[in-house]
Short mmCIF file of C-alpha atoms in Angstrom, two decimals:
data_model
loop_
_atom_site.label_atom_id
_atom_site.label_comp_id
_atom_site.label_asym_id
_atom_site.label_seq_id
_atom_site.Cartn_x
_atom_site.Cartn_y
_atom_site.Cartn_z
CA MET A 4 25.36 53.93 -1.42
CA ILE A 5 24.85 53.61 2.33
CA SER A 6 27.38 55.47 4.47
CA TYR A 7 27.70 53.10 7.42
CA LYS A 8 30.10 55.36 9.31
CA LYS A 9 27.61 58.24 9.17
CA HIS A 10 24.82 56.01 10.43
CA ILE A 11 27.01 54.84 13.31
CA TYR A 12 28.00 58.43 14.06
CA ILE A 13 24.31 59.28 14.40
CA ALA A 14 23.90 56.31 16.74
CA LEU A 15 26.87 57.53 18.80
CA GLY A 16 25.19 60.93 19.00
CA TYR A 17 22.27 59.27 20.76
CA PHE A 18 24.78 57.56 23.04
CA VAL A 19 26.11 60.98 24.08
CA LEU A 20 22.59 62.26 24.72
CA ILE A 21 21.66 59.33 26.96
CA ALA A 22 24.91 59.83 28.88
CA ILE A 23 23.99 63.50 29.42
CA MET A 24 20.54 62.46 30.61
CA GLY A 25 22.15 59.86 32.87
CA VAL A 26 24.15 62.60 34.58
CA ALA A 27 20.99 64.73 34.90
CA LEU A 28 19.15 61.84 36.57
CA ARG A 29 22.01 61.45 39.06
CA LEU A 30 21.95 65.18 39.82
CA PHE A 31 18.34 64.94 41.00
CA ALA A 32 19.61 63.25 44.17
CA ILE A 33 21.90 66.14 45.11
CA THR A 34 20.23 69.26 43.73
CA GLU A 35 17.01 70.62 42.24
CA LEU A 36 16.66 70.73 38.45
CA PRO A 37 13.97 72.57 36.43
CA ILE A 38 12.91 69.36 34.65
CA THR A 39 10.60 66.45 35.46
CA TYR A 40 12.50 63.38 36.64
CA ARG A 41 9.99 60.85 35.33
CA TYR A 42 9.94 62.44 31.89
CA ILE A 43 13.74 62.28 31.64
CA VAL A 44 13.67 58.62 32.67
CA HIS A 45 11.26 57.90 29.81
CA THR A 46 13.44 59.83 27.35
CA HIS A 47 16.65 58.20 28.61
CA SER A 48 15.31 54.66 28.21
CA HIS A 49 13.67 55.24 24.81
CA ILE A 50 16.70 56.91 23.23
CA ALA A 51 19.04 54.30 24.71
CA LEU A 52 17.14 51.32 23.33
CA LEU A 53 15.61 52.79 20.18
CA GLY A 54 18.16 55.42 19.22
CA TRP A 55 21.62 54.14 20.03
CA VAL A 56 21.36 50.33 20.14
CA TYR A 57 18.60 49.85 17.52
CA THR A 58 20.36 52.12 15.03
CA GLY A 59 23.70 50.43 15.69
CA ILE A 60 22.46 46.86 15.38
CA THR A 61 20.25 47.43 12.33
CA THR A 62 23.11 49.18 10.53
CA VAL A 63 25.31 46.14 11.13
CA LEU A 64 22.56 43.79 9.96
CA TYR A 65 22.00 45.76 6.77
CA TYR A 66 25.74 45.67 6.05
CA LEU A 67 26.05 41.92 6.68
CA TYR A 68 22.92 40.70 4.92
CA LEU A 69 21.26 43.34 2.74
CA HIS A 70 23.95 45.51 1.15
CA ASP A 71 23.86 43.39 -2.03
CA SER A 72 20.05 43.20 -2.20
CA GLU A 73 19.51 46.37 -4.28
CA ILE A 74 17.14 47.98 -1.76
CA SER A 75 19.52 50.76 -0.70
CA LYS A 76 17.08 53.50 -1.79
CA LYS A 77 14.21 51.94 0.15
CA TYR A 78 16.47 51.44 3.15
CA ARG A 79 17.60 55.07 3.10
CA TYR A 80 13.96 56.19 3.22
CA LEU A 81 13.32 53.78 6.09
CA PHE A 82 16.46 54.87 7.97
CA TRP A 83 15.68 58.57 7.86
CA SER A 84 12.00 57.98 8.62
CA THR A 85 13.07 55.98 11.67
CA GLN A 86 15.42 58.77 12.76
CA ALA A 87 12.53 61.24 12.48
CA THR A 88 10.47 59.14 14.91
CA ILE A 89 13.42 58.95 17.34
CA LEU A 90 13.91 62.72 17.19
CA GLY A 91 10.17 63.13 17.76
CA MET A 92 10.47 61.08 20.95
CA LEU A 93 13.58 63.02 21.95
CA PHE A 94 11.74 66.35 21.73
CA SER A 95 8.42 65.22 23.21
CA PHE A 96 9.15 62.85 26.11
CA PRO A 97 11.20 65.38 28.18
CA PHE A 98 8.34 67.87 28.16
CA THR A 99 5.20 65.74 28.25
CA GLY A 100 6.13 62.19 29.25
CA TYR A 101 3.64 59.70 27.83
CA ALA A 102 1.24 62.03 26.02
CA LEU A 103 -0.18 62.56 22.54
CA PHE A 104 2.96 63.39 20.54
CA SER A 105 5.34 61.01 22.32
CA ILE A 106 2.82 58.19 21.85
CA ILE A 107 2.43 59.07 18.16
CA PHE A 108 6.20 59.01 17.56
CA SER A 109 6.60 55.80 19.59
CA THR A 110 3.89 54.17 17.51
CA LEU A 111 5.47 55.32 14.25
CA PHE A 112 8.79 53.90 15.45
CA LEU A 113 7.19 50.51 16.06
CA ILE A 114 5.76 50.57 12.53
CA ALA A 115 9.24 51.41 11.19
CA THR A 116 10.67 48.37 13.00
CA TYR A 117 8.04 46.17 11.37
CA VAL A 118 9.12 47.51 7.97
CA PHE A 119 12.76 46.74 8.80
CA ALA A 120 11.76 43.22 9.83
CA PHE A 121 9.92 42.80 6.52
CA PHE A 122 12.94 44.07 4.55
CA PHE A 123 15.33 41.77 6.37
CA LEU A 124 13.21 38.63 6.07
CA LYS A 125 12.23 39.26 2.44
CA TYR A 126 15.38 40.68 0.85
CA THR A 127 18.22 38.77 2.48
CA PRO A 128 19.80 36.84 -0.42
CA LYS A 129 18.81 33.18 -0.58
CA GLU A 130 22.39 31.95 -0.25
CA LEU A 131 22.70 33.69 3.14
CA LYS A 132 19.48 32.26 4.55
CA SER A 133 21.05 28.84 5.05
CA LEU A 134 23.72 30.25 7.37
CA GLN A 135 23.65 29.61 11.10
CA SER A 136 24.07 33.33 11.72
CA TYR A 137 20.99 34.21 9.66
CA LYS A 138 18.86 31.71 11.58
CA LEU A 139 19.86 33.45 14.81
CA ILE A 140 19.24 36.94 13.40
CA ARG A 141 15.88 35.83 12.02
CA VAL A 142 14.64 34.72 15.45
CA ALA A 143 16.11 37.89 16.99
CA ILE A 144 14.00 39.92 14.56
CA TRP A 145 10.92 37.98 15.61
CA PHE A 146 11.76 38.62 19.27
CA MET A 147 11.92 42.32 18.40
CA VAL A 148 8.46 42.13 16.86
CA LEU A 149 7.19 40.09 19.81
CA SER A 150 8.53 42.67 22.29
CA SER A 151 6.38 45.34 20.64
CA ILE A 152 3.28 43.71 22.12
CA GLY A 153 4.36 45.33 25.39
CA PRO A 154 3.95 48.98 24.28
CA TRP A 155 0.61 48.23 22.61
CA VAL A 156 -0.66 46.65 25.84
CA VAL A 157 0.72 49.56 27.91
CA GLY A 158 -1.44 51.98 25.91
CA ILE A 159 -4.55 49.85 26.39
CA VAL A 160 -3.91 49.36 30.11
CA MET A 161 -3.26 53.07 30.72
CA ALA A 162 -6.55 53.91 29.01
CA THR A 163 -8.54 51.32 30.98
CA LEU A 164 -6.91 50.12 34.22
CA GLY A 165 -4.35 52.88 34.82
CA ASN A 166 -0.60 52.73 35.49
CA THR A 167 -1.05 51.19 38.96
CA SER A 168 -2.32 47.93 37.46
CA PRO A 169 -0.01 44.87 37.60
CA TRP A 170 -0.71 44.47 33.87
CA TYR A 171 0.93 47.86 33.27
CA HIS A 172 4.17 46.78 34.94
CA ASN A 173 4.13 43.33 33.36
CA ALA A 174 3.65 44.81 29.88
CA ILE A 175 6.75 46.98 30.41
CA TYR A 176 8.71 43.98 31.73
CA PHE A 177 7.57 41.93 28.73
CA TYR A 178 8.90 44.61 26.39
CA LEU A 179 12.21 45.00 28.22
CA HIS A 180 12.78 41.26 28.49
CA PHE A 181 12.31 40.50 24.81
CA GLN A 182 14.33 43.58 23.85
CA TYR A 183 17.30 42.80 26.10
CA ASN A 184 17.27 39.00 26.14
CA GLY A 185 15.62 38.33 22.80
CA TRP A 186 16.32 41.02 20.22
CA PHE A 187 19.64 42.40 21.51
CA LEU A 188 21.28 39.26 22.86
CA VAL A 189 20.28 36.88 20.08
CA ALA A 190 21.11 39.47 17.38
CA LEU A 191 24.58 39.98 18.87
CA CYS A 192 25.05 36.20 18.88
CA GLY A 193 24.06 36.15 15.20
CA ILE A 194 26.56 38.90 14.37
CA LEU A 195 29.27 36.96 16.22
CA PHE A 196 28.40 33.82 14.27
CA ARG A 197 28.61 35.81 11.01
CA LEU A 198 32.12 36.94 11.90
CA PHE A 199 33.04 33.34 12.64
CA GLU A 200 31.51 32.12 9.36
CA LYS A 201 33.67 34.50 7.36
CA HIS A 202 36.67 32.58 8.72
CA GLU A 203 35.05 29.15 8.37
CA VAL A 204 34.37 28.72 12.06
CA THR A 205 30.93 27.14 12.61
CA LEU A 206 29.24 24.77 15.00
CA SER A 207 28.40 21.29 13.77
CA LYS A 208 24.78 20.90 12.70
CA LYS A 209 24.05 18.88 15.84
CA ASN A 210 25.64 21.41 18.20
CA PHE A 211 24.07 24.39 16.44
CA LYS A 212 20.63 22.81 16.75
CA ARG A 213 21.24 22.30 20.46
CA PHE A 214 22.54 25.86 20.90
CA TYR A 215 19.67 27.35 18.91
CA TYR A 216 16.87 25.62 20.81
CA LEU A 217 18.44 25.87 24.25
CA LEU A 218 19.06 29.60 23.75
CA ASN A 219 15.65 30.52 22.38
CA ILE A 220 13.56 28.33 24.66
CA GLY A 221 15.60 29.83 27.48
CA VAL A 222 14.76 33.35 26.28
CA ILE A 223 11.06 32.54 26.40
CA LEU A 224 11.10 30.81 29.79
CA THR A 225 13.25 33.42 31.53
CA PHE A 226 10.50 35.96 30.91
CA PHE A 227 8.83 34.45 33.97
CA ILE A 228 11.57 35.99 36.11
CA SER A 229 9.94 39.33 35.28
CA ILE A 230 6.65 38.39 36.96
CA LEU A 231 8.08 36.84 40.13
CA TRP A 232 7.55 40.17 41.88
CA MET A 233 3.87 39.16 42.06
CA GLN A 234 4.85 36.03 44.06
CA PRO A 235 2.93 33.71 41.71
CA HIS A 236 2.58 29.92 41.93
CA TRP A 237 5.88 28.04 42.39
CA LEU A 238 5.50 26.68 38.86
CA PHE A 239 6.58 30.08 37.48
CA ASN A 240 9.78 29.91 39.54
CA ALA A 241 10.40 26.43 38.15
CA LEU A 242 9.93 27.62 34.56
CA ALA A 243 12.29 30.56 35.17
CA ILE A 244 14.91 28.24 36.68
CA ILE A 245 14.64 25.89 33.69
CA GLY A 246 15.01 28.85 31.31
CA GLY A 247 18.11 30.10 33.12
CA ALA A 248 19.66 26.62 33.10
CA LEU A 249 18.92 26.19 29.38
CA GLN A 250 20.67 29.46 28.52
CA ILE A 251 23.73 28.49 30.55
CA SER A 252 23.80 25.18 28.66
CA ALA A 253 23.51 26.99 25.33
CA PHE A 254 26.39 29.35 25.98
CA SER A 255 28.51 26.48 27.33
CA ILE A 256 28.32 24.99 23.82
CA LEU A 257 29.38 28.29 22.24
CA TYR A 258 32.15 28.84 24.78
CA GLY A 259 33.54 25.37 24.06
CA LYS A 260 33.67 26.13 20.34
CA ILE A 261 35.43 29.45 20.93
CA LEU A 262 38.05 27.75 23.10
CA TRP A 263 38.58 25.08 20.43
CA GLU A 264 39.01 27.68 17.67
CA ARG A 265 40.83 30.35 19.70
CA SER A 266 44.03 30.15 17.66
CA THR A 267 42.10 30.69 14.40
CA LEU A 268 40.07 33.53 15.86
CA LYS A 269 43.15 35.32 17.18
CA LYS A 270 44.46 35.55 13.61
CA HIS A 271 41.39 37.39 12.35
CA LEU A 272 40.29 39.53 15.30
CA SER A 273 42.38 42.44 16.52
CA LYS A 274 43.58 42.38 20.12
CA GLN A 275 41.26 45.24 20.98
CA THR A 276 38.20 43.54 19.45
CA GLY A 277 39.09 40.28 21.15
CA TRP A 278 39.54 41.97 24.52
CA LEU A 279 36.22 43.80 24.26
CA LEU A 280 34.41 40.59 23.32
CA LYS A 281 36.03 38.81 26.27
CA PHE A 282 34.77 41.53 28.62
CA ALA A 283 31.29 41.28 27.09
CA GLY A 284 31.53 37.51 27.61
CA PHE A 285 32.42 38.07 31.26
CA CYS A 286 29.37 40.32 31.63
CA LEU A 287 27.29 37.58 30.00
CA VAL A 288 28.50 35.02 32.57
CA ILE A 289 27.49 37.34 35.43
CA LYS A 290 24.14 38.01 33.74
CA LEU A 291 23.40 34.30 33.32
CA THR A 292 24.39 33.59 36.93
CA ALA A 293 22.28 36.46 38.30
CA GLN A 294 19.38 35.40 36.10
CA LEU A 295 19.43 31.85 37.48
CA MET A 296 19.88 32.96 41.10
CA GLY A 297 17.03 35.45 40.75
CA SER A 298 14.66 32.66 39.72
CA PHE A 299 14.55 31.07 43.18
CA PRO A 300 11.78 32.27 45.54
CA THR A 301 14.04 33.64 48.30
CA THR A 302 16.32 35.65 46.02
CA ALA A 303 13.41 36.70 43.79
CA GLU A 304 11.72 38.22 46.83
CA ILE A 305 14.87 40.15 47.78
CA ILE A 306 15.46 41.43 44.24
CA SER A 307 11.87 42.33 43.33
CA GLY A 308 11.63 44.78 46.20
CA ASN A 309 15.03 46.34 45.59
CA ILE A 310 15.06 48.94 42.81
CA ASP A 311 18.85 49.31 43.03
CA TYR A 312 19.36 45.63 42.24
CA ILE A 313 17.03 45.88 39.25
CA ILE A 314 18.76 49.00 37.91
CA SER A 315 22.18 47.45 38.53
CA TYR A 316 21.18 44.36 36.54
CA LEU A 317 19.72 46.34 33.64
CA HIS A 318 22.80 48.59 33.46
CA TRP A 319 25.12 45.58 33.70
CA VAL A 320 23.44 43.97 30.70
CA PHE A 321 23.07 47.20 28.72
CA LEU A 322 26.35 49.02 29.44
CA GLY A 323 28.51 45.96 29.99
CA LEU A 324 27.24 43.25 27.65
CA VAL A 325 25.20 44.82 24.85
CA ILE A 326 27.12 48.06 24.33
CA VAL A 327 30.61 46.60 24.73
CA ALA A 328 29.82 43.79 22.28
CA LEU A 329 28.30 46.27 19.81
CA ILE A 330 31.33 48.58 20.06
CA ALA A 331 33.61 45.56 19.52
CA PHE A 332 31.79 44.76 16.26
CA LEU A 333 31.83 48.39 15.09
CA GLN A 334 35.55 48.56 15.81
CA HIS A 335 36.08 45.29 13.90
CA PHE A 336 34.32 46.75 10.84
CA LYS A 337 36.51 49.87 11.20
CA TRP A 338 33.48 52.12 11.57
CA LEU A 339 34.88 53.67 14.70
CA VAL A 340 38.27 54.07 16.31
CA LEU A 341 38.84 53.51 20.02
CA SER A 342 41.58 55.13 22.05
CA LYS A 343 42.98 53.53 25.20
CA VAL A 344 41.91 56.57 27.23
CA VAL A 345 38.28 56.22 26.09
CA VAL A 346 38.25 52.51 26.92
CA PHE A 347 39.81 53.14 30.35
CA LEU A 348 37.37 55.93 31.21
CA TYR A 349 34.37 53.93 30.05
CA PHE A 350 35.22 50.88 32.10
CA ALA A 351 36.17 52.99 35.12
CA GLY A 352 32.81 54.79 35.02
CA PHE A 353 30.90 51.56 34.34
CA ILE A 354 32.50 49.54 37.14
CA LEU A 355 32.21 52.39 39.64
CA THR A 356 28.51 52.99 38.92
CA GLU A 357 27.75 49.28 39.10
CA PHE A 358 29.56 48.90 42.42
CA LEU A 359 27.85 51.89 43.98
CA ILE A 360 24.33 51.00 42.80
CA PHE A 361 24.70 47.35 43.84
CA TYR A 362 26.23 48.25 47.20
CA ARG A 363 23.48 50.77 47.90
CA GLY A 364 20.93 48.05 47.25
CA SER A 365 22.82 45.70 49.57
CA ILE A 366 22.88 48.13 52.52
CA ASN A 367 19.29 47.36 53.52
CA ALA A 368 19.16 43.85 52.08
CA PHE A 369 22.14 42.61 54.08
CA ASN A 370 22.50 45.29 56.76
CA LEU A 371 25.85 46.52 55.41
CA PRO A 372 27.49 49.75 56.59
CA SER A 373 26.50 52.74 54.50
CA LEU A 374 28.98 54.64 52.37
CA PRO A 375 29.16 58.45 52.61
CA ASP A 376 27.92 60.61 49.75
CA ILE A 377 26.83 57.78 47.44
CA PRO A 378 24.66 60.15 45.32
CA PHE A 379 27.67 62.42 44.78
CA TRP A 380 29.98 59.57 43.78
CA LEU A 381 27.33 58.09 41.50
CA THR A 382 27.06 61.44 39.77
CA ALA A 383 30.86 61.61 39.47
CA ALA A 384 30.94 58.10 37.97
CA SER A 385 28.23 59.08 35.48
CA VAL A 386 30.32 62.12 34.51
CA ILE A 387 33.26 59.79 33.84
CA LEU A 388 31.01 57.73 31.54
CA LEU A 389 29.88 60.92 29.82
CA LEU A 390 33.50 61.99 29.27
CA ALA A 391 34.32 58.61 27.75
CA ILE A 392 31.29 58.59 25.46
CA GLY A 393 31.72 62.25 24.47
CA TRP A 394 35.39 61.63 23.71
CA LEU A 395 34.47 58.57 21.63
CA PHE A 396 31.92 60.62 19.66
CA THR A 397 34.31 63.53 19.06
CA PHE A 398 37.15 61.19 18.13
CA GLN A 399 35.15 59.86 15.14
CA PHE A 400 34.31 63.29 13.68
CA LYS A 401 37.26 63.55 11.30
CA ARG A 402 36.97 59.90 10.32
CA ILE A 403 33.52 59.98 8.71
CA SER A 404 33.67 59.30 5.00
#
């Protein structure tokens, strides 16, 4: 018997750790710390993507598609093996960065994800494989596998060309793109569709086909946004623009269906879940808009040379879209309980950090007046996020079954 609440509690533990590391990274700008900044960045990103979000999403997927497949024993072995690789990264990256042990644990994690992909594709019951939600999750799984090409290439490039090579940066961008926009986003769409299916809310075959292809072709084409920093041929800008437009078209279809079925959905989703999903939807609209705008040569040039804009975008997608949507689903399944104070603190910290990072990036880009003590206020905002996440984690302790 899989204890989903315990698995989610472990995932939340990683969430607390990345929040602590986030505060530490902010503190570097205002004081000296006896740790290596670059190593903490590596740890922060790996535990965020592979510890918190991967564990959360795969737990949901197992519950929705595999809990009746009689592979619980195999899955338990896989789950704990995966956690061992994450802990290995947690205790190696902060001290060595990319070195022997961190690379070994990262590699073992990738192998574990391949095993999960095999389990999901092989053992999902046949009657579920015809569902629209499964088709979305299936392609999300393949995007996850595709993204893993990035880390393999990074290792090869570091051993041959070094980390100053454009191929090094593009391999990282390839990985991040297909994690964020492929694996995470499409998987969350699949989970949303599964919730809808349980209440007989589905797209027509014609509209689902349109949504499916527009979304996934858009995911592939928007990768070219990631290489615009090299100022390539205008054709790559055109492909990125087409990809951004296709994704907007895809989500317009989904948004229309949600509006049409809003009265049905209100009956089956709590107010809190509905509100969180609406906020995630708002973040998605901003993401899609920024994605399209960033595909044009002029804006691509401004963004590619502005690290604050890049970090602001990544945090917007991760903290605003991916995490809020994931928490909404976990709350819907009653695997965690949210208090109003936690929600308020989280959104206060999130909005404040986003504003400050984006504004700091705009000071030079648009010659805006500087704000005093931005590093201090960014640290304070990160502390607010840490308080919210720590409170959320502690609040679940007595509720684990």
